[in-house]
Amino acid sequence: MNKKTKKKITIRFFLYILGGAVIGICLSFGTFYAKTSLEQLFSSFYAGLLASSPQLSILLGLSTILLAYIPLAKARKRIADWNGWNDDTDDTFYRQTDRLLNFSIGISTLAAIVLFIMFALLTIATLRKHVNVYLFFAVMLCFLFFMIFQSLLQRKAVEQLRILNPEKKGDALELHFRKKWLESSDEQERLSAYAASYKAFSSLGIIFSVLYILLILLIPFFNIGFLPFLCVGCMWLIPTGIYLWEASREKPKQ
Amino acid sequence: MPLYNHLKEYRARLGLNQQQLGTLVGASRQTISLIERGDYSPSVTLALKIARVCKVSVETLFEYEEENHE
């Protein structure tokens, strides 16, 4: 790298920092001047969210089950009509069926995370007397049903994937499923999995920076305290630490 | 991609389908298909395994052509 390019990169880096600082200052002043109206908007939105948390939870639970079930049912039908691999088998069949199954698994995974968030909201709503205790227990039972149903849908989708890829091992309900699945994958599939993991890891820096700025901006409106910052900090530190540790470790012989 | 191959041709000579060849070399059918289409360059180990099953040298099966950057 020559001196000119190095200088260009350094100037660009400082411009980014400066730009970020200017945007941050503008947002801070904006929230300070609009504090009262934003406070009202946030508090009414939050109160509405707390009051409607049982209905929202059930709606989200049912809709995600439906969203995960439809592509799974489509994929199952395609696989049932399929005659097995031969040289005439079009790769489009594999790609489309694989996409349907992965979509179903993805929805189930995301649904579980969203349901956990909704459960936290429901608990807060019950403690602040926005929701009746009996209703809380009824929705909790629904949560349990949703989680079990989503897990069973995941298992079904994995079973269908195993029909397409007979060399694959592992049951979705097993404790070490991911490890078994990866161990039974070949080099190309592992590379794809590693590339996806690296992409997810690379996006963490942006996600946590945005989260951190959002939390800072929310301080005037909610009494959020230090805990959310600690959570974001830990979630940022732990994967980064694991990545640095793994990258510096001596590679095992293959 | 500068890596070309004659895998489909040699596989047909052996009378194997992609799934069967995949089982023999410890790869998935999808990977064999990607290699045949030129969408994936196998590792040296996998290339050697495929060449051994096809009973030819790696150089016969895979060809590397320098890309023209002009």
PDB file of C-alpha atoms in Angstrom:
ATOM      1  CA  MET A   1       0.000   0.000   0.000  1.00  0.00           C
ATOM      2  CA  ASN A   2       1.494   3.327  -1.014  1.00  0.00           C
ATOM      3  CA  LYS A   3       1.541   6.497   1.114  1.00  0.00           C
ATOM      4  CA  LYS A   4      -1.171   8.220  -0.949  1.00  0.00           C
ATOM      5  CA  THR A   5      -3.684   5.368  -0.452  1.00  0.00           C
ATOM      6  CA  LYS A   6      -2.842   5.194   3.265  1.00  0.00           C
ATOM      7  CA  LYS A   7      -3.464   8.934   3.611  1.00  0.00           C
ATOM      8  CA  LYS A   8      -6.770   8.625   1.754  1.00  0.00           C
ATOM      9  CA  ILE A   9      -7.933   5.802   4.072  1.00  0.00           C
ATOM     10  CA  THR A  10      -6.916   7.786   7.195  1.00  0.00           C
ATOM     11  CA  ILE A  11      -8.785  10.918   6.025  1.00  0.00           C
ATOM     12  CA  ARG A  12     -11.866   8.820   5.219  1.00  0.00           C
ATOM     13  CA  PHE A  13     -11.698   7.189   8.680  1.00  0.00           C
ATOM     14  CA  PHE A  14     -11.613  10.570  10.466  1.00  0.00           C
ATOM     15  CA  LEU A  15     -14.432  11.864   8.256  1.00  0.00           C
ATOM     16  CA  TYR A  16     -16.585   8.881   9.309  1.00  0.00           C
ATOM     17  CA  ILE A  17     -15.833   9.605  12.981  1.00  0.00           C
ATOM     18  CA  LEU A  18     -16.650  13.302  12.481  1.00  0.00           C
ATOM     19  CA  GLY A  19     -19.845  12.483  10.564  1.00  0.00           C
ATOM     20  CA  GLY A  20     -20.940  10.071  13.315  1.00  0.00           C
ATOM     21  CA  ALA A  21     -20.287  12.691  15.984  1.00  0.00           C
ATOM     22  CA  VAL A  22     -22.261  15.377  14.085  1.00  0.00           C
ATOM     23  CA  ILE A  23     -25.224  13.006  13.598  1.00  0.00           C
ATOM     24  CA  GLY A  24     -25.044  12.027  17.289  1.00  0.00           C
ATOM     25  CA  ILE A  25     -25.033  15.680  18.436  1.00  0.00           C
ATOM     26  CA  CYS A  26     -27.954  16.551  16.124  1.00  0.00           C
ATOM     27  CA  LEU A  27     -29.980  13.561  17.397  1.00  0.00           C
ATOM     28  CA  SER A  28     -29.203  14.464  21.022  1.00  0.00           C
ATOM     29  CA  PHE A  29     -30.324  18.084  20.543  1.00  0.00           C
ATOM     30  CA  GLY A  30     -33.366  16.899  18.613  1.00  0.00           C
ATOM     31  CA  THR A  31     -34.464  14.540  21.368  1.00  0.00           C
ATOM     32  CA  PHE A  32     -33.742  17.200  24.013  1.00  0.00           C
ATOM     33  CA  TYR A  33     -35.987  19.809  22.332  1.00  0.00           C
ATOM     34  CA  ALA A  34     -38.709  17.307  21.451  1.00  0.00           C
ATOM     35  CA  LYS A  35     -38.456  15.623  24.862  1.00  0.00           C
ATOM     36  CA  THR A  36     -42.011  16.336  26.066  1.00  0.00           C
ATOM     37  CA  SER A  37     -43.837  15.311  22.894  1.00  0.00           C
ATOM     38  CA  LEU A  38     -41.599  12.243  22.379  1.00  0.00           C
ATOM     39  CA  GLU A  39     -42.038  11.299  26.043  1.00  0.00           C
ATOM     40  CA  GLN A  40     -45.816  11.334  25.624  1.00  0.00           C
ATOM     41  CA  LEU A  41     -45.599   9.362  22.402  1.00  0.00           C
ATOM     42  CA  PHE A  42     -43.293   6.716  23.911  1.00  0.00           C
ATOM     43  CA  SER A  43     -45.233   6.368  27.158  1.00  0.00           C
ATOM     44  CA  SER A  44     -48.585   5.950  25.387  1.00  0.00           C
ATOM     45  CA  PHE A  45     -47.013   3.457  22.941  1.00  0.00           C
ATOM     46  CA  TYR A  46     -45.402   1.522  25.807  1.00  0.00           C
ATOM     47  CA  ALA A  47     -48.626   1.471  27.844  1.00  0.00           C
ATOM     48  CA  GLY A  48     -50.526   0.223  24.783  1.00  0.00           C
ATOM     49  CA  LEU A  49     -47.905  -2.453  24.182  1.00  0.00           C
ATOM     50  CA  LEU A  50     -48.104  -3.627  27.809  1.00  0.00           C
ATOM     51  CA  ALA A  51     -51.901  -3.710  27.839  1.00  0.00           C
ATOM     52  CA  SER A  52     -52.121  -5.613  24.554  1.00  0.00           C
ATOM     53  CA  SER A  53     -49.215  -7.986  25.286  1.00  0.00           C
ATOM     54  CA  PRO A  54     -51.443 -11.113  25.853  1.00  0.00           C
ATOM     55  CA  GLN A  55     -53.336 -10.622  22.570  1.00  0.00           C
ATOM     56  CA  LEU A  56     -50.128  -9.719  20.713  1.00  0.00           C
ATOM     57  CA  SER A  57     -48.356 -12.807  22.078  1.00  0.00           C
ATOM     58  CA  ILE A  58     -51.130 -15.168  20.974  1.00  0.00           C
ATOM     59  CA  LEU A  59     -51.387 -13.490  17.576  1.00  0.00           C
ATOM     60  CA  LEU A  60     -47.624 -13.702  17.019  1.00  0.00           C
ATOM     61  CA  GLY A  61     -47.477 -17.306  18.254  1.00  0.00           C
ATOM     62  CA  LEU A  62     -50.289 -18.466  15.964  1.00  0.00           C
ATOM     63  CA  SER A  63     -49.135 -16.512  12.917  1.00  0.00           C
ATOM     64  CA  THR A  64     -45.550 -17.786  13.180  1.00  0.00           C
ATOM     65  CA  ILE A  65     -46.794 -21.379  13.491  1.00  0.00           C
ATOM     66  CA  LEU A  66     -48.828 -20.866  10.324  1.00  0.00           C
ATOM     67  CA  LEU A  67     -45.874 -19.168   8.573  1.00  0.00           C
ATOM     68  CA  ALA A  68     -43.577 -22.090   9.457  1.00  0.00           C
ATOM     69  CA  TYR A  69     -46.175 -24.752   8.630  1.00  0.00           C
ATOM     70  CA  ILE A  70     -47.120 -23.616   5.089  1.00  0.00           C
ATOM     71  CA  PRO A  71     -43.614 -23.955   3.501  1.00  0.00           C
ATOM     72  CA  LEU A  72     -43.067 -27.216   5.412  1.00  0.00           C
ATOM     73  CA  ALA A  73     -46.321 -28.679   4.053  1.00  0.00           C
ATOM     74  CA  LYS A  74     -45.371 -27.545   0.519  1.00  0.00           C
ATOM     75  CA  ALA A  75     -41.902 -29.128   0.827  1.00  0.00           C
ATOM     76  CA  ARG A  76     -43.372 -32.376   2.215  1.00  0.00           C
ATOM     77  CA  LYS A  77     -45.740 -32.624  -0.742  1.00  0.00           C
ATOM     78  CA  ARG A  78     -42.880 -32.017  -3.204  1.00  0.00           C
ATOM     79  CA  ILE A  79     -40.725 -34.685  -1.523  1.00  0.00           C
ATOM     80  CA  ALA A  80     -43.631 -37.178  -1.407  1.00  0.00           C
ATOM     81  CA  ASP A  81     -44.088 -36.792  -5.197  1.00  0.00           C
ATOM     82  CA  TRP A  82     -40.349 -37.112  -5.858  1.00  0.00           C
ATOM     83  CA  ASN A  83     -38.828 -40.327  -7.254  1.00  0.00           C
ATOM     84  CA  GLY A  84     -35.328 -40.048  -5.789  1.00  0.00           C
ATOM     85  CA  TRP A  85     -32.091 -38.773  -7.287  1.00  0.00           C
ATOM     86  CA  ASN A  86     -31.195 -39.678 -10.818  1.00  0.00           C
ATOM     87  CA  ASP A  87     -29.155 -37.869 -13.441  1.00  0.00           C
ATOM     88  CA  ASP A  88     -32.236 -36.195 -14.872  1.00  0.00           C
ATOM     89  CA  THR A  89     -33.140 -34.683 -11.511  1.00  0.00           C
ATOM     90  CA  ASP A  90     -33.145 -30.960 -11.956  1.00  0.00           C
ATOM     91  CA  ASP A  91     -31.207 -29.008  -9.339  1.00  0.00           C
ATOM     92  CA  THR A  92     -34.080 -26.539  -9.243  1.00  0.00           C
ATOM     93  CA  PHE A  93     -36.095 -29.163  -7.357  1.00  0.00           C
ATOM     94  CA  TYR A  94     -33.398 -29.425  -4.681  1.00  0.00           C
ATOM     95  CA  ARG A  95     -32.864 -25.663  -4.394  1.00  0.00           C
ATOM     96  CA  GLN A  96     -36.579 -24.839  -4.144  1.00  0.00           C
ATOM     97  CA  THR A  97     -37.367 -27.608  -1.659  1.00  0.00           C
ATOM     98  CA  ASP A  98     -34.281 -26.798   0.411  1.00  0.00           C
ATOM     99  CA  ARG A  99     -35.293 -23.114   0.443  1.00  0.00           C
ATOM    100  CA  LEU A 100     -38.832 -23.984   1.620  1.00  0.00           C
ATOM    101  CA  LEU A 101     -37.491 -26.166   4.449  1.00  0.00           C
ATOM    102  CA  ASN A 102     -34.879 -23.616   5.492  1.00  0.00           C
ATOM    103  CA  PHE A 103     -37.533 -20.898   5.487  1.00  0.00           C
ATOM    104  CA  SER A 104     -39.711 -23.015   7.780  1.00  0.00           C
ATOM    105  CA  ILE A 105     -36.783 -23.699  10.155  1.00  0.00           C
ATOM    106  CA  GLY A 106     -35.798 -20.008  10.083  1.00  0.00           C
ATOM    107  CA  ILE A 107     -39.317 -18.856  10.979  1.00  0.00           C
ATOM    108  CA  SER A 108     -39.464 -21.358  13.891  1.00  0.00           C
ATOM    109  CA  THR A 109     -36.100 -20.152  15.199  1.00  0.00           C
ATOM    110  CA  LEU A 110     -37.007 -16.460  14.936  1.00  0.00           C
ATOM    111  CA  ALA A 111     -40.452 -17.155  16.432  1.00  0.00           C
ATOM    112  CA  ALA A 112     -38.852 -18.654  19.548  1.00  0.00           C
ATOM    113  CA  ILE A 113     -36.773 -15.457  20.062  1.00  0.00           C
ATOM    114  CA  VAL A 114     -39.782 -13.178  19.502  1.00  0.00           C
ATOM    115  CA  LEU A 115     -41.852 -15.282  21.926  1.00  0.00           C
ATOM    116  CA  PHE A 116     -39.165 -14.901  24.600  1.00  0.00           C
ATOM    117  CA  ILE A 117     -39.320 -11.096  24.162  1.00  0.00           C
ATOM    118  CA  MET A 118     -43.121 -11.194  24.334  1.00  0.00           C
ATOM    119  CA  PHE A 119     -42.936 -13.295  27.494  1.00  0.00           C
ATOM    120  CA  ALA A 120     -40.759 -10.619  29.137  1.00  0.00           C
ATOM    121  CA  LEU A 121     -43.261  -7.930  28.084  1.00  0.00           C
ATOM    122  CA  LEU A 122     -46.147  -9.998  29.456  1.00  0.00           C
ATOM    123  CA  THR A 123     -44.347 -10.472  32.786  1.00  0.00           C
ATOM    124  CA  ILE A 124     -43.752  -6.699  33.105  1.00  0.00           C
ATOM    125  CA  ALA A 125     -47.391  -6.037  32.156  1.00  0.00           C
ATOM    126  CA  THR A 126     -48.599  -8.457  34.874  1.00  0.00           C
ATOM    127  CA  LEU A 127     -46.309  -7.011  37.548  1.00  0.00           C
ATOM    128  CA  ARG A 128     -47.491  -3.476  36.690  1.00  0.00           C
ATOM    129  CA  LYS A 129     -51.133  -4.669  36.899  1.00  0.00           C
ATOM    130  CA  HIS A 130     -51.864  -4.052  33.194  1.00  0.00           C
ATOM    131  CA  VAL A 131     -52.717  -7.746  32.858  1.00  0.00           C
ATOM    132  CA  ASN A 132     -54.712 -10.060  35.126  1.00  0.00           C
ATOM    133  CA  VAL A 133     -52.713 -12.858  36.840  1.00  0.00           C
ATOM    134  CA  TYR A 134     -55.076 -15.575  35.539  1.00  0.00           C
ATOM    135  CA  LEU A 135     -54.674 -14.242  32.018  1.00  0.00           C
ATOM    136  CA  PHE A 136     -50.899 -14.299  32.526  1.00  0.00           C
ATOM    137  CA  PHE A 137     -50.964 -18.031  33.389  1.00  0.00           C
ATOM    138  CA  ALA A 138     -53.305 -18.787  30.483  1.00  0.00           C
ATOM    139  CA  VAL A 139     -50.969 -17.003  28.017  1.00  0.00           C
ATOM    140  CA  MET A 140     -47.983 -18.736  29.608  1.00  0.00           C
ATOM    141  CA  LEU A 141     -49.605 -22.098  28.802  1.00  0.00           C
ATOM    142  CA  CYS A 142     -50.097 -20.884  25.226  1.00  0.00           C
ATOM    143  CA  PHE A 143     -46.395 -19.920  25.111  1.00  0.00           C
ATOM    144  CA  LEU A 144     -45.499 -23.443  26.168  1.00  0.00           C
ATOM    145  CA  PHE A 145     -47.749 -24.878  23.466  1.00  0.00           C
ATOM    146  CA  PHE A 146     -46.236 -22.548  20.828  1.00  0.00           C
ATOM    147  CA  MET A 147     -42.668 -23.467  21.789  1.00  0.00           C
ATOM    148  CA  ILE A 148     -43.400 -27.230  21.714  1.00  0.00           C
ATOM    149  CA  PHE A 149     -45.237 -26.923  18.391  1.00  0.00           C
ATOM    150  CA  GLN A 150     -42.429 -24.861  16.816  1.00  0.00           C
ATOM    151  CA  SER A 151     -39.855 -27.448  17.988  1.00  0.00           C
ATOM    152  CA  LEU A 152     -41.917 -30.261  16.470  1.00  0.00           C
ATOM    153  CA  LEU A 153     -42.197 -28.319  13.198  1.00  0.00           C
ATOM    154  CA  GLN A 154     -38.404 -27.893  13.207  1.00  0.00           C
ATOM    155  CA  ARG A 155     -37.957 -31.624  13.750  1.00  0.00           C
ATOM    156  CA  LYS A 156     -40.300 -32.387  10.832  1.00  0.00           C
ATOM    157  CA  ALA A 157     -38.385 -29.951   8.575  1.00  0.00           C
ATOM    158  CA  VAL A 158     -35.041 -31.534   9.545  1.00  0.00           C
ATOM    159  CA  GLU A 159     -36.464 -35.002   8.825  1.00  0.00           C
ATOM    160  CA  GLN A 160     -37.465 -33.812   5.340  1.00  0.00           C
ATOM    161  CA  LEU A 161     -33.986 -32.346   4.818  1.00  0.00           C
ATOM    162  CA  ARG A 162     -32.548 -35.735   5.745  1.00  0.00           C
ATOM    163  CA  ILE A 163     -34.612 -37.380   3.002  1.00  0.00           C
ATOM    164  CA  LEU A 164     -32.931 -35.026   0.502  1.00  0.00           C
ATOM    165  CA  ASN A 165     -29.520 -35.480   2.166  1.00  0.00           C
ATOM    166  CA  PRO A 166     -29.385 -39.072   3.508  1.00  0.00           C
ATOM    167  CA  GLU A 167     -25.792 -38.628   4.763  1.00  0.00           C
ATOM    168  CA  LYS A 168     -26.917 -36.050   7.331  1.00  0.00           C
ATOM    169  CA  LYS A 169     -27.160 -37.014  10.996  1.00  0.00           C
ATOM    170  CA  GLY A 170     -28.956 -35.613  14.019  1.00  0.00           C
ATOM    171  CA  ASP A 171     -32.416 -34.962  15.412  1.00  0.00           C
ATOM    172  CA  ALA A 172     -33.564 -31.336  15.822  1.00  0.00           C
ATOM    173  CA  LEU A 173     -34.629 -32.036  19.419  1.00  0.00           C
ATOM    174  CA  GLU A 174     -31.206 -33.399  20.392  1.00  0.00           C
ATOM    175  CA  LEU A 175     -28.941 -31.336  22.642  1.00  0.00           C
ATOM    176  CA  HIS A 176     -25.939 -31.471  20.279  1.00  0.00           C
ATOM    177  CA  PHE A 177     -27.931 -31.333  17.059  1.00  0.00           C
ATOM    178  CA  ARG A 178     -25.933 -28.507  15.406  1.00  0.00           C
ATOM    179  CA  LYS A 179     -22.639 -30.259  16.143  1.00  0.00           C
ATOM    180  CA  LYS A 180     -23.866 -33.606  14.744  1.00  0.00           C
ATOM    181  CA  TRP A 181     -25.334 -31.933  11.668  1.00  0.00           C
ATOM    182  CA  LEU A 182     -22.109 -30.065  10.942  1.00  0.00           C
ATOM    183  CA  GLU A 183     -20.002 -33.182  11.507  1.00  0.00           C
ATOM    184  CA  SER A 184     -22.047 -35.053   8.912  1.00  0.00           C
ATOM    185  CA  SER A 185     -21.708 -32.173   6.414  1.00  0.00           C
ATOM    186  CA  ASP A 186     -19.033 -32.131   3.723  1.00  0.00           C
ATOM    187  CA  GLU A 187     -16.430 -29.407   3.063  1.00  0.00           C
ATOM    188  CA  GLN A 188     -18.622 -27.283   0.772  1.00  0.00           C
ATOM    189  CA  GLU A 189     -21.532 -27.296   3.249  1.00  0.00           C
ATOM    190  CA  ARG A 190     -19.186 -26.477   6.134  1.00  0.00           C
ATOM    191  CA  LEU A 191     -17.708 -23.591   4.155  1.00  0.00           C
ATOM    192  CA  SER A 192     -21.222 -22.233   3.547  1.00  0.00           C
ATOM    193  CA  ALA A 193     -22.045 -22.559   7.252  1.00  0.00           C
ATOM    194  CA  TYR A 194     -18.782 -20.853   8.264  1.00  0.00           C
ATOM    195  CA  ALA A 195     -19.340 -18.041   5.737  1.00  0.00           C
ATOM    196  CA  ALA A 196     -22.866 -17.462   7.091  1.00  0.00           C
ATOM    197  CA  SER A 197     -21.546 -17.456  10.696  1.00  0.00           C
ATOM    198  CA  TYR A 198     -18.809 -14.963   9.796  1.00  0.00           C
ATOM    199  CA  LYS A 199     -21.339 -12.694   8.082  1.00  0.00           C
ATOM    200  CA  ALA A 200     -23.545 -12.836  11.192  1.00  0.00           C
ATOM    201  CA  PHE A 201     -20.535 -12.071  13.408  1.00  0.00           C
ATOM    202  CA  SER A 202     -19.419  -9.164  11.196  1.00  0.00           C
ATOM    203  CA  SER A 203     -22.871  -7.578  11.449  1.00  0.00           C
ATOM    204  CA  LEU A 204     -22.726  -7.667  15.272  1.00  0.00           C
ATOM    205  CA  GLY A 205     -20.508  -4.551  15.402  1.00  0.00           C
ATOM    206  CA  ILE A 206     -23.089  -2.482  13.494  1.00  0.00           C
ATOM    207  CA  ILE A 207     -26.067  -3.967  15.369  1.00  0.00           C
ATOM    208  CA  PHE A 208     -24.601  -3.298  18.808  1.00  0.00           C
ATOM    209  CA  SER A 209     -23.435   0.228  17.871  1.00  0.00           C
ATOM    210  CA  VAL A 210     -26.987   1.075  16.730  1.00  0.00           C
ATOM    211  CA  LEU A 211     -28.444  -0.545  19.872  1.00  0.00           C
ATOM    212  CA  TYR A 212     -26.059   1.422  22.066  1.00  0.00           C
ATOM    213  CA  ILE A 213     -26.957   4.765  20.382  1.00  0.00           C
ATOM    214  CA  LEU A 214     -30.682   3.928  20.645  1.00  0.00           C
ATOM    215  CA  LEU A 215     -30.308   3.205  24.362  1.00  0.00           C
ATOM    216  CA  ILE A 216     -28.441   6.476  24.903  1.00  0.00           C
ATOM    217  CA  LEU A 217     -31.235   8.341  23.096  1.00  0.00           C
ATOM    218  CA  LEU A 218     -33.893   6.570  25.184  1.00  0.00           C
ATOM    219  CA  ILE A 219     -32.408   7.645  28.531  1.00  0.00           C
ATOM    220  CA  PRO A 220     -34.489  10.865  28.745  1.00  0.00           C
ATOM    221  CA  PHE A 221     -37.763   8.989  28.123  1.00  0.00           C
ATOM    222  CA  PHE A 222     -37.445   5.794  30.132  1.00  0.00           C
ATOM    223  CA  ASN A 223     -35.840   5.118  33.440  1.00  0.00           C
ATOM    224  CA  ILE A 224     -33.780   2.369  31.801  1.00  0.00           C
ATOM    225  CA  GLY A 225     -30.837   2.407  34.185  1.00  0.00           C
ATOM    226  CA  PHE A 226     -27.510   0.701  33.562  1.00  0.00           C
ATOM    227  CA  LEU A 227     -28.757  -2.889  33.031  1.00  0.00           C
ATOM    228  CA  PRO A 228     -29.579  -2.588  29.283  1.00  0.00           C
ATOM    229  CA  PHE A 229     -26.107  -1.113  28.658  1.00  0.00           C
ATOM    230  CA  LEU A 230     -24.546  -3.958  30.611  1.00  0.00           C
ATOM    231  CA  CYS A 231     -26.559  -6.511  28.588  1.00  0.00           C
ATOM    232  CA  VAL A 232     -25.580  -4.926  25.254  1.00  0.00           C
ATOM    233  CA  GLY A 233     -21.961  -4.665  26.410  1.00  0.00           C
ATOM    234  CA  CYS A 234     -21.843  -8.339  27.451  1.00  0.00           C
ATOM    235  CA  MET A 235     -23.518  -9.494  24.233  1.00  0.00           C
ATOM    236  CA  TRP A 236     -20.942  -7.453  22.295  1.00  0.00           C
ATOM    237  CA  LEU A 237     -17.942  -8.547  24.357  1.00  0.00           C
ATOM    238  CA  ILE A 238     -18.609 -12.300  24.539  1.00  0.00           C
ATOM    239  CA  PRO A 239     -18.841 -13.129  20.783  1.00  0.00           C
ATOM    240  CA  THR A 240     -15.944 -10.752  20.047  1.00  0.00           C
ATOM    241  CA  GLY A 241     -13.876 -12.447  22.752  1.00  0.00           C
ATOM    242  CA  ILE A 242     -14.749 -15.928  21.438  1.00  0.00           C
ATOM    243  CA  TYR A 243     -13.855 -14.838  17.889  1.00  0.00           C
ATOM    244  CA  LEU A 244     -10.487 -13.391  18.962  1.00  0.00           C
ATOM    245  CA  TRP A 245      -9.725 -16.502  21.040  1.00  0.00           C
ATOM    246  CA  GLU A 246     -10.621 -18.905  18.235  1.00  0.00           C
ATOM    247  CA  ALA A 247      -8.714 -16.860  15.629  1.00  0.00           C
ATOM    248  CA  SER A 248      -5.537 -16.833  17.726  1.00  0.00           C
ATOM    249  CA  ARG A 249      -5.706 -20.537  18.649  1.00  0.00           C
ATOM    250  CA  GLU A 250      -3.366 -23.009  17.021  1.00  0.00           C
ATOM    251  CA  LYS A 251      -5.265 -24.798  14.278  1.00  0.00           C
ATOM    252  CA  PRO A 252      -5.756 -28.553  14.873  1.00  0.00           C
ATOM    253  CA  LYS A 253      -4.360 -30.971  12.291  1.00  0.00           C
ATOM    254  CA  GLN A 254      -7.000 -32.301   9.888  1.00  0.00           C
TER     255      GLN A 254
ATOM    256  CA  MET B   1     -13.963 -19.205 -12.261  1.00  0.00           C
ATOM    257  CA  PRO B   2     -10.708 -20.464 -13.875  1.00  0.00           C
ATOM    258  CA  LEU B   3     -11.190 -24.128 -12.792  1.00  0.00           C
ATOM    259  CA  TYR B   4     -12.799 -26.372 -15.402  1.00  0.00           C
ATOM    260  CA  ASN B   5     -13.563 -30.072 -15.057  1.00  0.00           C
ATOM    261  CA  HIS B   6     -14.681 -33.177 -16.909  1.00  0.00           C
ATOM    262  CA  LEU B   7     -16.337 -34.772 -13.899  1.00  0.00           C
ATOM    263  CA  LYS B   8     -19.756 -35.259 -15.494  1.00  0.00           C
ATOM    264  CA  GLU B   9     -18.146 -37.102 -18.414  1.00  0.00           C
ATOM    265  CA  TYR B  10     -16.056 -39.443 -16.229  1.00  0.00           C
ATOM    266  CA  ARG B  11     -18.966 -40.057 -13.845  1.00  0.00           C
ATOM    267  CA  ALA B  12     -21.125 -41.081 -16.804  1.00  0.00           C
ATOM    268  CA  ARG B  13     -18.371 -43.491 -17.924  1.00  0.00           C
ATOM    269  CA  LEU B  14     -18.482 -45.150 -14.511  1.00  0.00           C
ATOM    270  CA  GLY B  15     -22.284 -45.329 -14.636  1.00  0.00           C
ATOM    271  CA  LEU B  16     -22.696 -43.526 -11.319  1.00  0.00           C
ATOM    272  CA  ASN B  17     -25.223 -40.869 -10.431  1.00  0.00           C
ATOM    273  CA  GLN B  18     -24.260 -37.805  -8.374  1.00  0.00           C
ATOM    274  CA  GLN B  19     -25.571 -39.318  -5.139  1.00  0.00           C
ATOM    275  CA  GLN B  20     -23.554 -42.535  -5.619  1.00  0.00           C
ATOM    276  CA  LEU B  21     -20.356 -40.659  -6.470  1.00  0.00           C
ATOM    277  CA  GLY B  22     -20.936 -38.398  -3.460  1.00  0.00           C
ATOM    278  CA  THR B  23     -21.230 -41.435  -1.160  1.00  0.00           C
ATOM    279  CA  LEU B  24     -18.002 -42.912  -2.581  1.00  0.00           C
ATOM    280  CA  VAL B  25     -15.976 -39.727  -1.987  1.00  0.00           C
ATOM    281  CA  GLY B  26     -17.687 -38.618   1.240  1.00  0.00           C
ATOM    282  CA  ALA B  27     -19.448 -35.593  -0.230  1.00  0.00           C
ATOM    283  CA  SER B  28     -23.076 -34.654  -0.709  1.00  0.00           C
ATOM    284  CA  ARG B  29     -24.918 -34.911  -4.015  1.00  0.00           C
ATOM    285  CA  GLN B  30     -25.290 -31.152  -3.969  1.00  0.00           C
ATOM    286  CA  THR B  31     -21.505 -30.670  -3.731  1.00  0.00           C
ATOM    287  CA  ILE B  32     -20.889 -33.008  -6.688  1.00  0.00           C
ATOM    288  CA  SER B  33     -23.481 -31.058  -8.660  1.00  0.00           C
ATOM    289  CA  LEU B  34     -21.819 -27.732  -7.755  1.00  0.00           C
ATOM    290  CA  ILE B  35     -18.392 -29.065  -8.797  1.00  0.00           C
ATOM    291  CA  GLU B  36     -19.766 -30.311 -12.133  1.00  0.00           C
ATOM    292  CA  ARG B  37     -21.339 -26.929 -12.825  1.00  0.00           C
ATOM    293  CA  GLY B  38     -18.053 -25.210 -11.952  1.00  0.00           C
ATOM    294  CA  ASP B  39     -19.690 -23.338  -9.051  1.00  0.00           C
ATOM    295  CA  TYR B  40     -17.442 -24.874  -6.406  1.00  0.00           C
ATOM    296  CA  SER B  41     -13.712 -25.642  -6.453  1.00  0.00           C
ATOM    297  CA  PRO B  42     -13.054 -28.732  -4.306  1.00  0.00           C
ATOM    298  CA  SER B  43     -10.195 -28.975  -1.826  1.00  0.00           C
ATOM    299  CA  VAL B  44      -7.067 -30.923  -2.840  1.00  0.00           C
ATOM    300  CA  THR B  45      -8.216 -33.854  -0.660  1.00  0.00           C
ATOM    301  CA  LEU B  46     -11.656 -34.043  -2.277  1.00  0.00           C
ATOM    302  CA  ALA B  47     -10.206 -33.598  -5.785  1.00  0.00           C
ATOM    303  CA  LEU B  48      -7.798 -36.496  -5.127  1.00  0.00           C
ATOM    304  CA  LYS B  49     -10.615 -38.694  -3.806  1.00  0.00           C
ATOM    305  CA  ILE B  50     -12.765 -37.981  -6.880  1.00  0.00           C
ATOM    306  CA  ALA B  51      -9.821 -38.620  -9.219  1.00  0.00           C
ATOM    307  CA  ARG B  52      -9.106 -41.935  -7.473  1.00  0.00           C
ATOM    308  CA  VAL B  53     -12.734 -43.077  -7.880  1.00  0.00           C
ATOM    309  CA  CYS B  54     -12.688 -42.015 -11.550  1.00  0.00           C
ATOM    310  CA  LYS B  55      -9.319 -43.822 -11.963  1.00  0.00           C
ATOM    311  CA  VAL B  56      -7.662 -40.790 -13.584  1.00  0.00           C
ATOM    312  CA  SER B  57      -5.204 -38.135 -12.443  1.00  0.00           C
ATOM    313  CA  VAL B  58      -6.421 -34.876 -10.919  1.00  0.00           C
ATOM    314  CA  GLU B  59      -4.970 -32.977 -13.896  1.00  0.00           C
ATOM    315  CA  THR B  60      -7.082 -35.054 -16.291  1.00  0.00           C
ATOM    316  CA  LEU B  61     -10.224 -34.311 -14.318  1.00  0.00           C
ATOM    317  CA  PHE B  62      -9.605 -30.669 -13.452  1.00  0.00           C
ATOM    318  CA  GLU B  63      -8.092 -27.966 -15.627  1.00  0.00           C
ATOM    319  CA  TYR B  64      -6.854 -24.642 -14.380  1.00  0.00           C
ATOM    320  CA  GLU B  65      -6.786 -21.768 -16.817  1.00  0.00           C
ATOM    321  CA  GLU B  66      -5.235 -18.432 -15.956  1.00  0.00           C
ATOM    322  CA  GLU B  67      -7.822 -15.638 -16.161  1.00  0.00           C
ATOM    323  CA  ASN B  68      -7.119 -12.934 -18.715  1.00  0.00           C
ATOM    324  CA  HIS B  69      -7.053  -9.631 -16.798  1.00  0.00           C
ATOM    325  CA  GLU B  70      -6.482  -7.386 -19.813  1.00  0.00           C
TER     326      GLU B  70
END
